[in-house]
Tab-separated table of C-alpha atoms and ligand atoms in Angstrom:
chain	number	residue	atom	x	y	z
C	160	MET	CA	65.375	10.065	-105.870
C	161	LYS	CA	62.774	10.386	-103.119
C	162	ALA	CA	60.013	13.000	-103.267
C	163	VAL	CA	58.490	14.490	-100.130
C	164	TYR	CA	54.894	15.656	-100.381
C	165	SER	CA	52.397	16.927	-97.816
C	166	PRO	CA	48.688	16.520	-98.649
C	167	LEU	CA	47.982	19.528	-96.385
C	168	HIS	CA	48.567	21.754	-99.423
C	169	ILE	CA	44.996	21.163	-100.648
C	170	GLY	CA	43.658	23.437	-97.886
C	171	HIS	CA	45.247	26.437	-99.585
C	172	VAL	CA	42.993	27.567	-102.434
C	173	GLY	CA	43.533	31.245	-103.004
C	174	GLY	CA	40.400	32.438	-104.803
C	175	MET	CA	41.057	35.455	-107.010
C	176	GLU	CA	44.004	37.644	-107.983
C	177	LEU	CA	44.516	40.677	-110.187
C	178	ASN	CA	45.885	40.094	-113.675
C	179	ARG	CA	46.152	42.962	-116.146
C	180	GLY	CA	43.483	44.925	-114.333
C	181	ALA	CA	40.961	42.115	-113.993
C	182	LEU	CA	40.175	39.781	-111.118
C	183	VAL	CA	40.872	36.238	-112.288
C	184	PRO	CA	41.050	32.851	-110.502
C	185	CYS	CA	44.446	32.351	-108.807
C	186	PHE	CA	47.142	30.865	-111.024
C	187	GLU	CA	48.663	29.058	-108.040
C	188	THR	CA	46.224	26.128	-107.704
C	189	PRO	CA	46.203	22.796	-105.807
C	190	GLU	CA	46.083	20.841	-109.091
C	191	ARG	CA	49.654	21.932	-109.774
C	192	ALA	CA	50.993	19.716	-107.011
C	193	ASP	CA	48.755	16.789	-107.902
C	194	ILE	CA	49.855	16.877	-111.531
C	195	ILE	CA	53.520	16.824	-110.499
C	196	LEU	CA	52.841	13.994	-108.073
C	197	ASN	CA	51.271	11.937	-110.869
C	198	ALA	CA	54.027	12.747	-113.354
C	199	TYR	CA	56.667	11.818	-110.779
C	200	ARG	CA	54.898	8.518	-110.077
C	201	GLU	CA	54.407	7.686	-113.751
C	202	ALA	CA	58.045	8.426	-114.540
C	203	GLY	CA	59.074	5.946	-111.831
C	204	LEU	CA	61.585	8.418	-110.406
C	205	GLY	CA	61.356	6.997	-106.902
C	206	PRO	CA	59.272	6.689	-103.732
C	207	ILE	CA	56.991	9.466	-102.492
C	208	VAL	CA	56.978	9.989	-98.722
C	209	GLU	CA	55.149	12.287	-96.311
C	210	PRO	CA	57.106	14.811	-94.252
C	211	GLU	CA	58.325	14.333	-90.692
C	212	ASP	CA	57.275	17.057	-88.258
C	213	TYR	CA	60.200	19.258	-87.177
C	214	GLY	CA	57.942	21.709	-85.363
C	215	GLU	CA	58.351	25.483	-85.589
C	216	GLY	CA	62.015	25.711	-84.515
C	217	PRO	CA	63.450	25.555	-88.059
C	218	LEU	CA	60.843	28.108	-89.201
C	219	ARG	CA	62.026	30.506	-86.483
C	220	ALA	CA	65.596	30.167	-87.738
C	221	VAL	CA	64.457	32.026	-90.868
C	222	HIS	CA	61.294	33.992	-90.043
C	223	GLU	CA	60.468	36.463	-87.259
C	224	GLU	CA	58.292	35.257	-84.401
C	225	ALA	CA	55.708	38.046	-84.828
C	226	TYR	CA	55.386	37.148	-88.513
C	227	LEU	CA	54.809	33.457	-87.754
C	228	THR	CA	52.210	34.377	-85.114
C	229	PHE	CA	50.473	36.565	-87.699
C	230	LEU	CA	50.384	33.762	-90.289
C	231	LYS	CA	49.063	31.267	-87.734
C	232	THR	CA	46.250	33.482	-86.457
C	233	ILE	CA	45.223	35.809	-89.284
C	234	TRP	CA	42.476	33.591	-90.679
C	235	GLU	CA	40.666	33.294	-87.324
C	236	ARG	CA	41.092	37.045	-86.819
C	237	TRP	CA	39.651	37.660	-90.287
C	238	VAL	CA	36.610	35.516	-89.501
C	239	ALA	CA	36.217	37.093	-86.035
C	240	ALA	CA	36.075	40.475	-87.790
C	241	GLY	CA	33.008	39.188	-89.687
C	242	ARG	CA	34.821	38.522	-92.953
C	243	SER	CA	34.678	35.526	-95.280
C	244	GLY	CA	36.078	34.693	-98.718
C	245	PHE	CA	39.829	35.263	-98.621
C	246	ALA	CA	42.048	37.664	-96.717
C	247	LEU	CA	43.945	40.309	-98.683
C	248	PRO	CA	45.619	43.526	-97.518
C	249	PHE	CA	43.819	46.773	-98.159
C	250	ALA	CA	46.786	49.142	-97.749
C	251	ILE	CA	50.531	48.457	-97.762
C	252	PRO	CA	52.999	50.943	-96.214
C	253	GLY	CA	54.757	52.685	-99.086
C	254	ARG	CA	57.189	55.591	-98.751
C	255	SER	CA	56.311	58.108	-95.992
C	256	LEU	CA	54.212	55.579	-94.081
C	257	ARG	CA	55.405	53.737	-90.985
C	258	THR	CA	56.726	50.198	-91.344
C	259	ASP	CA	57.828	50.047	-87.677
C	260	VAL	CA	54.334	49.776	-86.215
C	261	LEU	CA	52.208	46.632	-86.216
C	262	PRO	CA	48.624	47.880	-86.348
C	263	GLU	CA	46.191	46.138	-84.011
C	264	GLY	CA	43.416	45.451	-86.542
C	265	VAL	CA	43.354	42.765	-89.241
C	266	ASP	CA	43.645	45.086	-92.235
C	267	GLY	CA	46.637	46.891	-90.784
C	268	ALA	CA	48.292	43.607	-89.840
C	269	LEU	CA	47.775	42.215	-93.367
C	270	GLY	CA	49.353	45.309	-94.918
C	271	HIS	CA	52.238	45.273	-92.428
C	272	PHE	CA	53.314	41.729	-93.308
C	273	CYS	CA	52.522	41.671	-97.041
C	274	PHE	CA	54.100	43.187	-100.173
C	275	ASP	CA	51.577	42.433	-102.921
C	276	VAL	CA	47.831	42.057	-103.492
C	277	GLY	CA	48.018	38.706	-105.285
C	278	THR	CA	48.464	36.320	-102.377
C	279	PRO	CA	45.132	35.509	-100.722
C	280	ILE	CA	44.978	33.750	-97.348
C	281	VAL	CA	42.239	31.217	-96.552
C	282	GLU	CA	41.450	28.839	-93.693
C	283	GLY	CA	43.965	26.173	-94.747
C	284	THR	CA	46.817	28.489	-95.734
C	285	TRP	CA	48.904	28.174	-92.558
C	286	GLN	CA	48.641	24.374	-92.480
C	287	ALA	CA	49.545	24.159	-96.169
C	288	ALA	CA	52.555	26.454	-95.774
C	289	TYR	CA	53.619	24.564	-92.649
C	290	GLY	CA	53.368	21.226	-94.490
C	291	ALA	CA	55.440	22.555	-97.394
C	292	ALA	CA	58.186	23.770	-95.047
C	293	GLN	CA	58.210	20.386	-93.279
C	294	ALA	CA	58.505	18.681	-96.684
C	295	ALA	CA	61.563	20.821	-97.481
C	296	LEU	CA	63.136	19.970	-94.098
C	297	THR	CA	62.449	16.260	-94.495
C	298	ALA	CA	63.903	16.252	-97.999
C	299	ALA	CA	66.960	18.189	-96.748
C	300	ASP	CA	67.676	15.451	-94.213
C	301	LEU	CA	67.524	12.814	-96.960
C	302	LEU	CA	70.793	14.306	-98.250
C	303	ALA	CA	72.558	12.691	-95.290
C	304	GLY	CA	72.426	9.408	-97.218
C	305	GLU	CA	71.373	10.263	-100.769
C	306	ARG	CA	72.701	12.341	-103.604
C	307	ALA	CA	69.454	14.233	-104.212
C	308	ALA	CA	65.887	14.727	-102.996
C	309	PHE	CA	62.784	16.541	-104.226
C	310	ALA	CA	60.502	18.595	-101.975
C	311	LEU	CA	57.176	18.965	-103.765
C	312	CYS	CA	56.276	22.155	-101.933
C	313	ARG	CA	53.022	24.016	-102.305
C	314	PRO	CA	52.502	26.889	-101.652
C	315	PRO	CA	55.855	28.039	-103.019
C	316	GLY	CA	58.302	30.005	-100.879
C	317	HIS	CA	60.998	32.069	-102.580
C	318	HIS	CA	59.144	35.402	-102.418
C	319	ALA	CA	58.627	35.142	-98.623
C	320	GLY	CA	61.160	37.205	-96.677
C	321	ARG	CA	62.051	37.136	-93.007
C	322	SER	CA	58.791	38.864	-92.089
C	323	VAL	CA	56.886	39.447	-95.300
C	324	TYR	CA	54.707	37.361	-97.608
C	325	GLY	CA	53.671	37.805	-101.233
C	326	GLY	CA	54.155	36.243	-104.665
C	327	TYR	CA	52.073	33.215	-103.570
C	328	SER	CA	54.706	32.541	-100.862
C	329	PHE	CA	54.326	32.481	-97.050
C	330	LEU	CA	57.183	30.436	-95.607
C	331	ASN	CA	60.455	30.339	-97.517
C	332	ASN	CA	60.827	26.582	-97.986
C	333	ALA	CA	64.202	26.786	-99.765
C	334	ALA	CA	65.658	29.147	-97.144
C	335	ILE	CA	64.359	27.004	-94.275
C	336	ALA	CA	65.962	23.937	-95.880
C	337	ALA	CA	69.234	25.779	-96.578
C	338	GLU	CA	69.468	26.943	-92.966
C	339	HIS	CA	68.717	23.386	-91.833
C	340	LEU	CA	71.503	22.022	-94.053
C	341	ARG	CA	73.878	24.548	-92.456
C	342	ALA	CA	72.813	23.379	-88.997
C	343	ARG	CA	73.316	19.751	-90.023
C	344	GLY	CA	76.945	20.473	-90.924
C	345	HIS	CA	76.853	20.270	-94.724
C	346	GLY	CA	79.313	23.167	-95.007
C	347	ARG	CA	78.565	26.261	-97.033
C	348	VAL	CA	75.261	26.092	-98.873
C	349	ALA	CA	74.469	27.430	-102.344
C	350	ILE	CA	70.956	28.225	-103.544
C	351	LEU	CA	70.320	28.216	-107.287
C	352	ASP	CA	67.007	29.861	-108.186
C	353	VAL	CA	65.811	29.024	-111.706
C	354	ASP	CA	62.215	30.214	-111.243
C	355	TYR	CA	61.091	32.850	-113.778
C	356	HIS	CA	60.750	35.372	-110.953
C	357	HIS	CA	63.483	36.728	-108.713
C	358	GLY	CA	63.431	35.103	-105.252
C	359	ASN	CA	63.363	38.367	-103.334
C	360	GLY	CA	62.608	36.586	-100.066
C	361	THR	CA	65.573	34.234	-100.285
C	362	GLN	CA	67.890	37.094	-101.221
C	363	ASP	CA	66.611	39.150	-98.269
C	364	ILE	CA	67.104	36.301	-95.798
C	365	PHE	CA	70.715	35.587	-96.789
C	366	TRP	CA	71.735	39.141	-97.844
C	367	GLU	CA	74.404	39.513	-95.155
C	368	ARG	CA	75.459	35.872	-94.997
C	369	GLY	CA	78.863	34.843	-96.252
C	370	ASP	CA	78.116	31.151	-95.720
C	371	VAL	CA	75.109	30.953	-98.071
C	372	LEU	CA	75.313	31.872	-101.772
C	373	TYR	CA	72.156	32.985	-103.560
C	374	ALA	CA	72.353	32.822	-107.385
C	375	SER	CA	69.267	33.578	-109.456
C	376	ILE	CA	68.320	33.701	-113.138
C	377	HIS	CA	65.086	35.584	-113.633
C	378	ALA	CA	63.026	38.046	-115.612
C	379	ASP	CA	64.329	41.598	-115.358
C	380	PRO	CA	62.524	43.244	-112.435
C	381	ALA	CA	62.408	46.420	-114.518
C	382	THR	CA	59.440	44.782	-116.274
C	383	ASP	CA	58.457	41.785	-114.162
C	384	PHE	CA	57.339	40.799	-110.668
C	385	PRO	CA	58.635	41.361	-107.976
C	386	TYR	CA	59.747	44.680	-109.596
C	387	PHE	CA	61.632	46.056	-106.584
C	388	LEU	CA	64.459	43.538	-106.116
C	389	GLY	CA	66.607	41.312	-108.326
C	390	TYR	CA	68.716	43.850	-110.223
C	391	ALA	CA	72.236	42.926	-111.337
C	392	ASP	CA	73.922	45.423	-109.012
C	393	GLU	CA	72.620	43.680	-105.875
C	394	GLU	CA	75.570	41.659	-104.554
C	395	GLY	CA	74.971	41.253	-100.821
C	396	ALA	CA	76.298	43.272	-97.892
C	397	GLY	CA	78.577	42.910	-94.878
C	398	ALA	CA	79.825	39.347	-94.547
C	399	GLY	CA	77.520	38.523	-97.479
C	400	ARG	CA	79.146	40.947	-99.890
C	401	GLY	CA	79.657	39.000	-103.131
C	402	THR	CA	77.443	36.039	-102.153
C	403	THR	CA	74.368	37.245	-104.045
C	404	LEU	CA	74.354	36.866	-107.833
C	405	ASN	CA	71.451	38.200	-109.886
C	406	ILE	CA	71.210	37.488	-113.604
C	407	PRO	CA	68.175	39.353	-114.911
C	408	LEU	CA	67.190	38.571	-118.508
C	409	PRO	CA	64.756	40.322	-120.848
C	410	HIS	CA	61.293	39.092	-121.751
C	411	GLY	CA	61.392	36.555	-124.545
C	412	THR	CA	64.758	35.031	-123.586
C	413	GLY	CA	65.173	31.397	-124.670
C	414	TRP	CA	67.853	28.770	-124.014
C	415	ASP	CA	70.083	29.684	-126.972
C	416	ASP	CA	69.934	33.451	-126.676
C	417	GLY	CA	70.782	33.855	-123.013
C	418	TRP	CA	69.201	31.420	-120.566
C	419	GLY	CA	71.659	28.560	-121.164
C	420	ASP	CA	74.677	30.879	-120.764
C	421	ALA	CA	73.150	32.422	-117.643
C	422	LEU	CA	72.767	28.945	-116.135
C	423	GLN	CA	76.424	28.194	-116.815
C	424	ARG	CA	77.439	31.506	-115.235
C	425	ALA	CA	75.404	30.744	-112.127
C	426	LEU	CA	76.828	27.212	-111.920
C	427	ASP	CA	80.383	28.558	-112.257
C	428	SER	CA	79.775	30.962	-109.364
C	429	ILE	CA	78.434	28.078	-107.259
C	430	GLN	CA	81.469	25.966	-108.031
C	431	ALA	CA	83.804	28.837	-107.123
C	432	PHE	CA	81.943	29.276	-103.813
C	433	GLY	CA	82.776	25.694	-102.833
C	434	PRO	CA	79.541	24.644	-101.115
C	435	GLY	CA	78.890	21.324	-99.378
C	436	ALA	CA	75.283	21.207	-100.571
C	437	LEU	CA	73.006	22.802	-103.168
C	438	VAL	CA	69.360	23.875	-102.877
C	439	VAL	CA	67.573	24.452	-106.186
C	440	SER	CA	64.524	26.717	-106.157
C	441	LEU	CA	62.874	24.848	-108.995
C	442	GLY	CA	60.323	26.949	-110.824
C	443	VAL	CA	59.233	25.846	-114.282
C	444	ASP	CA	57.416	29.085	-115.118
C	445	THR	CA	60.288	29.637	-117.584
C	446	TRP	CA	58.382	27.391	-120.029
C	447	ASP	CA	57.267	29.287	-123.124
C	448	GLY	CA	53.584	28.540	-122.584
C	449	ASP	CA	53.410	29.746	-118.988
C	450	PRO	CA	50.379	32.022	-118.554
C	451	ILE	CA	52.074	34.693	-116.404
C	452	SER	CA	55.656	34.562	-117.661
C	453	GLY	CA	57.754	35.548	-120.667
C	454	PHE	CA	60.764	33.249	-121.188
C	455	LYS	CA	60.908	30.716	-123.999
C	456	LEU	CA	62.306	27.467	-122.646
C	457	THR	CA	60.782	24.414	-124.313
C	458	ASP	CA	60.313	20.804	-123.148
C	459	LYS	CA	63.774	19.668	-124.229
C	460	HIS	CA	65.521	22.320	-122.105
C	461	PHE	CA	64.350	21.092	-118.698
C	462	PRO	CA	66.424	17.879	-118.776
C	463	LEU	CA	69.414	20.031	-119.805
C	464	ILE	CA	68.946	22.098	-116.629
C	465	GLY	CA	68.992	18.945	-114.498
C	466	HIS	CA	71.983	17.573	-116.374
C	467	ALA	CA	74.027	20.775	-115.923
C	468	ILE	CA	73.190	20.915	-112.195
C	469	ALA	CA	74.208	17.276	-111.724
C	470	LYS	CA	77.670	18.042	-113.117
C	471	LEU	CA	78.424	20.106	-109.990
C	472	GLY	CA	78.569	16.772	-108.147
C	473	LEU	CA	76.891	18.196	-105.036
C	474	PRO	CA	74.245	16.780	-102.686
C	475	THR	CA	71.218	18.510	-104.216
C	476	LEU	CA	67.820	19.397	-102.837
C	477	PHE	CA	65.164	20.422	-105.365
C	478	VAL	CA	62.403	22.598	-103.916
C	479	PHE	CA	59.375	23.251	-106.109
C	480	GLU	CA	58.460	26.928	-106.643
C	481	GLY	CA	56.498	28.380	-109.604
C	482	GLY	CA	55.026	27.006	-112.838
C	483	TYR	CA	51.455	27.796	-113.867
C	484	ALA	CA	50.875	26.011	-117.159
C	485	VAL	CA	48.978	23.402	-115.211
C	486	ALA	CA	49.011	20.604	-117.777
C	487	GLU	CA	52.763	20.915	-118.379
C	488	VAL	CA	54.268	21.544	-114.920
C	489	GLY	CA	54.476	17.808	-114.244
C	490	ARG	CA	56.369	16.999	-117.414
C	491	ASN	CA	58.765	19.926	-116.967
C	492	VAL	CA	59.566	19.260	-113.294
C	493	VAL	CA	60.094	15.571	-114.060
C	494	GLY	CA	62.264	16.657	-116.998
C	495	VAL	CA	64.670	18.488	-114.669
C	496	LEU	CA	64.773	15.668	-112.097
C	497	ASP	CA	65.215	13.017	-114.758
C	498	GLY	CA	67.946	15.053	-116.464
C	499	PHE	CA	69.728	15.282	-113.109
C	500	THR	CA	69.473	11.548	-112.457
C	501	THR	CA	70.616	10.421	-115.885
C	502	GLY	CA	73.176	13.210	-116.214
C	503	ARG	CA	75.451	12.408	-113.338
S	682	SP5	C1	56.449	31.472	-106.898
S	682	SP5	C2	56.048	32.351	-108.045
S	682	SP5	O1	56.301	32.005	-109.193
S	682	SP5	N1	55.367	33.462	-107.749
S	682	SP5	C3	54.985	34.360	-108.777
S	682	SP5	C4	54.069	35.414	-108.293
S	682	SP5	C5	53.668	36.321	-109.411
S	682	SP5	N2	52.562	37.117	-109.033
S	682	SP5	C6	52.325	38.302	-109.806
S	682	SP5	C7	52.173	38.004	-111.234
S	682	SP5	C8	51.863	39.200	-112.048
S	682	SP5	C9	51.425	38.682	-113.383
S	682	SP5	N3	51.089	39.676	-114.286
S	682	SP5	C10	51.638	39.368	-115.590
S	682	SP5	C11	50.587	39.329	-116.606
S	682	SP5	C12	51.127	38.790	-117.889
S	682	SP5	N4	50.117	38.026	-118.544
S	683	ZN	ZN1	57.838	32.272	-110.472
């Protein structure tokens, strides 16, 4: 299996985020990608290549133009306003405030396009997000001749909606790749999201699409980020009615008491959908030692995930998402990929 990796990710170093009422260094760090790169290399899983440049066209197929312009220019606007450090929104339009206006100033623009206060923007953020999206596109095109590919994306993407960022995500790498696979004629596309958190952005993007299935296993939003999407009663709308499947699970869930069965349920729904290709939003923040998460998967479960996915027999694109136990993300990602390779 080939891995696609863009070194541009190192320009995105978030600074600080809020955790339990205290400002702490960001959990989403550049080391995460480097550790996976090393683990992938050491495991001898295959070659590592740099992305091709597909330009902004495939990004526009998923995200709004005004949103992309904002992401591209916000850092220079921040600096021009005399700021330094990292850019965060100051106010976000909740109920009774207008979401239909794009304020002219930087603080208003940040609030307009953002849904949380944990996703700092710095000088290299746009380039890093752009590189990650290009890695996903490049890996998607590898499926023309290969059974599977791995996009080692950083920053992650599944929380980014059509015109909103948050949850460490700016461009929705998995959605951009899925749309690209559609355009390349792979038939219907299924997205399996195994990250600890619900992929609210991916769900939003494909909510009314009957040709793209979104199936996600995640922590119950009643207690966990992103809180306001990912409930079991969300099933899609319009042509997309029935092509969203959310399986929220309580804190503390392990493989034997729910996660393994949930995976099988999601895989059954994918099989019934009859896709021509599969995109896996591969988060490993389900590991029991993850610093911001609450599931209890252990080392031996990650190969089982890969093995079960391989049994679908589909061209499969793995897109890296979350996983914050820095020393272990490499082993766990490689565990899934290796389980896939040996399991088919
Ligand atoms: C891609 C991805 O995994 N994004 C996750 C973003 C989560 N950001 C908010 C996390 C809130 C953590 N607070 C939980 C504290 C428990 N120690
Ligand atoms: Zn996550």
